[in-house]
Amino acid sequence: MEENKHVTIYDIAERLNLATSTISRALKDHHTISDKTIKKVKKTAEEMGFVPNTLAAGLRGNKTRTIGVLIPTVTQPFLSSLISGIEITAQKSDYTVIIMQSHDSYEEEVNMAKSLYSNRVSGVICSLAMETRDTAHFHQFSNNNIPLVFVDRVPKGYNTFRVVIDNYTAGYKATKHLIEQGCIRIAHFTAGSELGNLYNERKRGYIEALKDHNIEIEEELIINLNSVTYEDGVKASNALFDLKPLPDGLFAPGDILAVSAVQTAKKRGIKVPEEFKVIGFNNDPISQIIDPNLSTITHPAEKMGKAAAEIIIKNLKSSKNDDAKEITFLNTEVLARESTQK
Amino acid sequence: MEENKHVTIYDIAERLNLATSTISRALKDHHTISDKTIKKVKKTAEEMGFVPNTLAAGLRGNKTRTIGVLIPTVTQPFLSSLISGIEITAQKSDYTVIIMQSHDSYEEEVNMAKSLYSNRVSGVICSLAMETRDTAHFHQFSNNNIPLVFVDRVPKGYNTFRVVIDNYTAGYKATKHLIEQGCIRIAHFTAGSELGNLYNERKRGYIEALKDHNIEIEEELIINLNSVTYEDGVKASNALFDLKPLPDGLFAPGDILAVSAVQTAKKRGIKVPEEFKVIGFNNDPISQIIDPNLSTITHPAEKMGKAAAEIIIKNLKSSKNDDAKEITFLNTEVLARESTQK
DNA sequence: TATTTTTACGCAACCGATTGCAATTGTTGT
DNA sequence: ACAACAATTGCAATCGGTTGCGTAAAAATA
C-alpha cells in the first residue's frame, strides 16, 4: 500500500517551473493567466491526480462552501426529504452539506451549533429541536454574518430567514375539509407547545375553522400528546374512542398520528371513513399505503429544502448585508383521499 | 450587526501574555502546562467566546475528524436509518459527518468521492450507486490510508472493510418461511445485477431454498425489475397475476415491492394471505402499516451504520495499517406477520 | 553553593491554497 | 529603435492551530 502524499499545487509548480500563485490562478481560469499555461497546468494537475485541499482554501479565504444542517433526526420522511432538497441544490452550486441530528435535545443542539461554527460553515439551515426554548446558540452565526435559515420549526422573534408553510391556514383547510365531508364533531390531536409552535398554529386553524362554521369547540376533543409518535397516537386515539358520543372526524397534525388513529379505529370496529373520518398532515409515504388511503395536507419538504439552500447561496453571493430577513411561505394543499370520503 | 471577527488563540495569547503554543496546549490539557495556566486559559477562552477553527487544525494535522458518507439517497428508510446510526456513533467520538447523495448515478458518485477527498475526510462510508460498475474512484482513499467501509451494497474483489448482511441466507430464510407456511409456487422479484449484487444473492438463497425443498424452479416466476420502486413493483405484480396457475407466494427483496404486490393483489381480488402470501425485506415502517401487516426480513440499518462508523474510528485510532479488512456480517431474521399467515 | 533534573513555556516552521503587489516579458505606437 | 502600456507570472504574506525543539525558571540532588 503506497503512502502517497496528497498532491499539492507546490508539486505542480515544481514540475512546471511555475509559481504556486500561477497554478492556483490557472486552475481557476484567472484572466491574467495565458491560455497556454492554463491548459498546461490543468493537464499536469490531472496527470498528477491533484485534488484541491478545501481546508487550506477555506482557511485562507474564510469561506468553506459548506452548508450546515441541524435537524432533529434524519429518519422522519419530512426531514429526509428536506435534506434531499438541500443537498440537491447545494450540489448544483458546488456546496457541501454537513448534517447533524439534535435528536430533539436542546443540549445536543447547542453542541452541534458550536461544532458547525467550529467547522466554519458558510451557512446554516436548522429545524429546531422540540426541547429548544431559546436561540442564543444561534447568535454566533448571526453575529458573524453567516446566513441562517430556519425551516418548518422556526423560532419567533428572531430576525432570520425562515422557510415555512402557513400552518394556521393548513390547519384551517384540513378542518374545513372534514366539515365539508360532513363531520360535525371533529377531534384534534396537538402537541406540547415548543418554541417553533407549529402545532399551536395548526390548532388555531382548527379552532377558527370550527368557529367559522358555527361548530362548538369542545375541549375534550382536543387531545394533547407528549410526542408525535405512533405510540402516543394510539393512546390518544383510545382516549378519543372512549368518549360517549363518538367524534366523527379527526384532524391529526401528522400522518403517523392519523395512521395510528385509523388503525386503532379498525381494531375497535369503528369504520373509517363511514363512521370516522381522518385527515393527516405531511403526505408521508405511509399515507398512500394504509387502507383506507389517508387524506392529508401536503408538506413540500424537498421544495422547502431547496428554498432554504437557495436563500443561503444567494445570500452568500451578494454579500450585501440584508437586514431584512424575509420569510418564505410555501403552499400546502388538501389531498382528499379515502379516509375522508363521504 | 457586529462584524465580530472570530476569536483565535492569538487573541487569547495576547490577552494573557502567553504564546499561542501554550494556549493550544492548555486547551488540550497537555501535561507540560501547569494547572494554573490551563484553568486561566480555559476561562479566558470561554469568556472571549473562543471556538477553535477546525479547518486550521485539520490543515496542520492532516486529520479532520470527519466521516464522509456517500449513499444513493437519504430518503429511503434503510439509508436514513443507516445515517442515523453513523451519526450517533460519530457524535460520541466527536466526529462530524458529511453526507452526499449519488442518486444512484455513477458520475455523481465519482464527483462526490472526489469532493470528499477534497474535504480531506478522515474516513468514508459508502453504499454503492446502482449504476456503479467499477470502483477506481475509491482508490484515492485506499491509497492514502483513509479507512473506507462499504455498507450493504458493496463491491466484490476490493479489499476494504464491509458491513453487510448475509443476503444469501436472508433470501433462503425468507423463502423457507413461505414454504413452511404452505406455499408451493413461490414467485420472486429481483433486480438488475449491479456491482454490489445483493439482489443476486437473495435470489440465490431463494433458489437454493426451493431446491432443498424439492420445489421446481420456474423461470416465469422470477421477474426481473428495472428498479426497486413502487411503480415497477406494480408492473411486475400484474405480470405475475396474469399467469395461468396463480403463484401462491412471493418473496420480494424489498418492502416497497412487497407492498405493491399486496395492493395489486387486493385490487385484483386476490386475498392476502389466504390465496397469496408475501414476504418482503427491510422491515420498513410501511410493513407494519399495511393491511395485512407484512412479513419481512429485518435489515439492521442503524446497527450497520454504527458498526461502520466504529470500524472507521477504531481504525483511525490504532494507526496500525491493517492489511486485513474484515467483513462484518450482521444478523437478519424473519419477522412473521399477517401477510404470510396460514 | 554548584549542578543536574524537572517543570513550564516560547520560538518558529508548518499545513496548502489565495491574493495584493511587484516584476518581467511581450506589444504597440511613433 | 525606444517609450508606453498591456499581458503574464513571481514573491511573499496570510488564514489559525499544531508541534518539535530550545530555554528559562524552579526543584531536587550532590
CSV table of N, CA and C in Angstrom, one decimal, chain A residues 36-104:
chain,number,residue,atom,x,y,z
A,36,LYS,N,-2.3,29.1,-22.8
A,36,LYS,CA,-1.3,28.0,-22.9
A,36,LYS,C,-1.0,27.5,-21.5
A,37,THR,N,-0.7,28.4,-20.6
A,37,THR,CA,-0.3,28.0,-19.2
A,37,THR,C,-1.5,27.3,-18.5
A,38,ILE,N,-2.7,27.8,-18.7
A,38,ILE,CA,-3.9,27.2,-18.1
A,38,ILE,C,-4.0,25.8,-18.5
A,39,LYS,N,-3.9,25.6,-19.8
A,39,LYS,CA,-4.0,24.2,-20.3
A,39,LYS,C,-3.0,23.3,-19.8
A,40,LYS,N,-1.8,23.8,-19.8
A,40,LYS,CA,-0.6,23.0,-19.3
A,40,LYS,C,-0.8,22.6,-17.9
A,41,VAL,N,-1.2,23.6,-17.1
A,41,VAL,CA,-1.4,23.4,-15.6
A,41,VAL,C,-2.5,22.4,-15.4
A,42,LYS,N,-3.6,22.6,-16.1
A,42,LYS,CA,-4.7,21.7,-15.9
A,42,LYS,C,-4.4,20.2,-16.2
A,43,LYS,N,-3.7,20.1,-17.3
A,43,LYS,CA,-3.3,18.8,-17.8
A,43,LYS,C,-2.4,18.1,-16.8
A,44,THR,N,-1.4,18.9,-16.3
A,44,THR,CA,-0.5,18.3,-15.3
A,44,THR,C,-1.2,18.0,-14.0
A,45,ALA,N,-2.1,18.9,-13.6
A,45,ALA,CA,-2.8,18.6,-12.4
A,45,ALA,C,-3.6,17.3,-12.5
A,46,GLU,N,-4.2,17.1,-13.6
A,46,GLU,CA,-5.0,15.9,-13.9
A,46,GLU,C,-4.1,14.7,-13.8
A,47,GLU,N,-2.9,14.8,-14.5
A,47,GLU,CA,-2.0,13.7,-14.6
A,47,GLU,C,-1.5,13.3,-13.2
A,48,MET,N,-1.2,14.3,-12.4
A,48,MET,CA,-0.6,14.1,-11.1
A,48,MET,C,-1.7,13.7,-10.1
A,49,GLY,N,-2.9,13.8,-10.5
A,49,GLY,CA,-4.0,13.4,-9.6
A,49,GLY,C,-4.2,14.4,-8.5
A,50,PHE,N,-4.1,15.7,-8.9
A,50,PHE,CA,-4.3,16.8,-7.9
A,50,PHE,C,-5.7,16.9,-7.5
A,51,VAL,N,-6.0,17.0,-6.2
A,51,VAL,CA,-7.3,17.3,-5.7
A,51,VAL,C,-7.1,18.4,-4.7
A,52,PRO,N,-7.7,19.6,-5.0
A,52,PRO,CA,-7.5,20.7,-4.1
A,52,PRO,C,-7.9,20.4,-2.6
A,53,ASN,N,-7.2,21.0,-1.7
A,53,ASN,CA,-7.4,20.8,-0.3
A,53,ASN,C,-8.4,21.9,0.1
A,54,THR,N,-9.6,21.6,0.3
A,54,THR,CA,-10.6,22.6,0.7
A,54,THR,C,-10.3,23.2,2.0
A,55,LEU,N,-9.6,22.5,2.9
A,55,LEU,CA,-9.3,23.1,4.2
A,55,LEU,C,-8.4,24.3,4.0
A,56,ALA,N,-7.4,24.1,3.2
A,56,ALA,CA,-6.5,25.2,3.0
A,56,ALA,C,-7.2,26.4,2.4
A,57,ALA,N,-8.0,26.1,1.4
A,57,ALA,CA,-8.7,27.2,0.7
A,57,ALA,C,-9.7,27.9,1.7
A,58,GLY,N,-10.3,27.0,2.5
A,58,GLY,CA,-11.3,27.6,3.4
A,58,GLY,C,-10.6,28.4,4.5
A,59,LEU,N,-9.5,28.0,4.9
A,59,LEU,CA,-8.8,28.7,6.0
A,59,LEU,C,-8.4,30.0,5.5
A,60,ARG,N,-7.8,30.0,4.3
A,60,ARG,CA,-7.3,31.3,3.8
A,60,ARG,C,-8.4,32.2,3.4
A,61,GLY,N,-9.4,31.7,2.7
A,61,GLY,CA,-10.4,32.6,2.2
A,61,GLY,C,-11.6,32.8,3.2
A,62,ASN,N,-11.5,32.1,4.3
A,62,ASN,CA,-12.6,32.2,5.3
A,62,ASN,C,-14.0,31.9,4.7
A,63,LYS,N,-14.0,31.0,3.8
A,63,LYS,CA,-15.3,30.5,3.3
A,63,LYS,C,-15.1,29.1,2.8
A,64,THR,N,-16.0,28.3,3.3
A,64,THR,CA,-15.8,26.8,3.1
A,64,THR,C,-16.8,26.2,2.1
A,65,ARG,N,-17.7,27.0,1.6
A,65,ARG,CA,-18.7,26.4,0.7
A,65,ARG,C,-19.4,25.2,1.3
A,66,THR,N,-19.7,25.3,2.5
A,66,THR,CA,-20.3,24.2,3.3
A,66,THR,C,-21.6,24.7,3.9
A,67,ILE,N,-22.6,24.0,3.8
A,67,ILE,CA,-23.9,24.3,4.5
A,67,ILE,C,-24.1,23.3,5.6
A,68,GLY,N,-24.3,23.9,6.8
A,68,GLY,CA,-24.5,23.0,8.0
A,68,GLY,C,-26.0,22.8,8.1
A,69,VAL,N,-26.4,21.6,8.3
A,69,VAL,CA,-27.8,21.3,8.5
A,69,VAL,C,-28.0,20.7,9.9
A,70,LEU,N,-28.9,21.3,10.7
A,70,LEU,CA,-29.1,20.9,12.1
A,70,LEU,C,-30.6,20.6,12.3
A,71,ILE,N,-30.9,19.4,12.3
A,71,ILE,CA,-32.3,19.0,12.4
A,71,ILE,C,-32.5,17.9,13.5
A,72,PRO,N,-33.7,17.7,13.9
A,72,PRO,CA,-33.9,16.7,15.0
A,72,PRO,C,-33.5,15.3,14.6
A,73,THR,N,-33.8,14.8,13.4
A,73,THR,CA,-33.4,13.5,13.0
A,73,THR,C,-33.5,13.4,11.5
A,74,VAL,N,-32.8,12.4,11.0
A,74,VAL,CA,-32.9,12.3,9.5
A,74,VAL,C,-33.9,11.2,9.1
A,75,THR,N,-34.4,10.5,10.1
A,75,THR,CA,-35.3,9.4,9.7
A,75,THR,C,-36.7,9.7,9.5
A,76,GLN,N,-37.2,10.9,9.9
A,76,GLN,CA,-38.5,11.2,9.5
A,76,GLN,C,-38.6,11.6,8.0
A,77,PRO,N,-39.6,11.0,7.4
A,77,PRO,CA,-39.8,11.3,6.0
A,77,PRO,C,-39.7,12.8,5.6
A,78,PHE,N,-40.3,13.6,6.4
A,78,PHE,CA,-40.3,15.0,6.0
A,78,PHE,C,-38.9,15.5,6.1
A,79,LEU,N,-38.2,15.2,7.1
A,79,LEU,CA,-36.8,15.7,7.2
A,79,LEU,C,-35.8,15.1,6.3
A,80,SER,N,-36.0,13.8,5.9
A,80,SER,CA,-35.1,13.3,5.0
A,80,SER,C,-35.3,13.9,3.6
A,81,SER,N,-36.6,14.2,3.3
A,81,SER,CA,-36.8,14.9,2.0
A,81,SER,C,-36.3,16.3,2.0
A,82,LEU,N,-36.4,16.9,3.2
A,82,LEU,CA,-35.8,18.2,3.3
A,82,LEU,C,-34.3,18.2,3.0
A,83,ILE,N,-33.6,17.3,3.6
A,83,ILE,CA,-32.2,17.1,3.4
A,83,ILE,C,-31.9,16.9,1.9
A,84,SER,N,-32.8,16.1,1.3
A,84,SER,CA,-32.6,15.7,-0.1
A,84,SER,C,-32.6,17.0,-0.9
A,85,GLY,N,-33.6,17.8,-0.6
A,85,GLY,CA,-33.7,19.1,-1.3
A,85,GLY,C,-32.5,20.0,-1.1
A,86,ILE,N,-32.1,20.1,0.1
A,86,ILE,CA,-30.9,20.9,0.4
A,86,ILE,C,-29.7,20.4,-0.4
A,87,GLU,N,-29.6,19.1,-0.3
A,87,GLU,CA,-28.4,18.5,-0.9
A,87,GLU,C,-28.4,18.7,-2.4
A,88,ILE,N,-29.5,18.5,-3.0
A,88,ILE,CA,-29.6,18.7,-4.5
A,88,ILE,C,-29.2,20.1,-4.9
A,89,THR,N,-29.8,21.1,-4.2
A,89,THR,CA,-29.5,22.5,-4.5
A,89,THR,C,-28.0,22.8,-4.2
A,90,ALA,N,-27.6,22.4,-3.1
A,90,ALA,CA,-26.2,22.7,-2.7
A,90,ALA,C,-25.2,22.1,-3.7
A,91,GLN,N,-25.5,20.9,-4.1
A,91,GLN,CA,-24.7,20.2,-5.1
A,91,GLN,C,-24.5,21.0,-6.4
A,92,LYS,N,-25.6,21.5,-6.8
A,92,LYS,CA,-25.6,22.3,-8.1
A,92,LYS,C,-24.6,23.5,-8.0
A,93,SER,N,-24.5,24.1,-6.9
A,93,SER,CA,-23.7,25.3,-6.7
A,93,SER,C,-22.4,24.9,-6.1
A,94,ASP,N,-22.1,23.6,-6.0
A,94,ASP,CA,-20.8,23.1,-5.5
A,94,ASP,C,-20.6,23.4,-4.0
A,95,TYR,N,-21.7,23.2,-3.3
A,95,TYR,CA,-21.6,23.4,-1.9
A,95,TYR,C,-21.7,22.0,-1.3
A,96,THR,N,-21.0,21.8,-0.1
A,96,THR,CA,-21.0,20.6,0.6
A,96,THR,C,-22.0,20.7,1.8
A,97,VAL,N,-22.6,19.6,2.1
A,97,VAL,CA,-23.6,19.6,3.2
A,97,VAL,C,-23.1,18.8,4.4
A,98,ILE,N,-23.1,19.4,5.6
A,98,ILE,CA,-22.8,18.7,6.8
A,98,ILE,C,-24.1,18.6,7.6
A,99,ILE,N,-24.4,17.4,8.0
A,99,ILE,CA,-25.6,17.1,8.7
A,99,ILE,C,-25.4,16.7,10.1
A,100,MET,N,-26.2,17.3,11.0
A,100,MET,CA,-26.2,16.9,12.4
A,100,MET,C,-27.6,16.7,12.9
A,101,GLN,N,-27.7,15.7,13.8
A,101,GLN,CA,-29.0,15.5,14.4
A,101,GLN,C,-29.1,15.9,15.8
A,102,SER,N,-30.0,16.7,16.2
A,102,SER,CA,-30.2,17.1,17.6
A,102,SER,C,-30.9,16.1,18.4
A,103,HIS,N,-31.6,15.2,17.7
A,103,HIS,CA,-32.5,14.2,18.4
A,103,HIS,C,-33.4,15.0,19.4
A,104,ASP,N,-33.8,16.1,18.9
A,104,ASP,CA,-34.8,17.0,19.7
A,104,ASP,C,-34.3,17.3,21.1
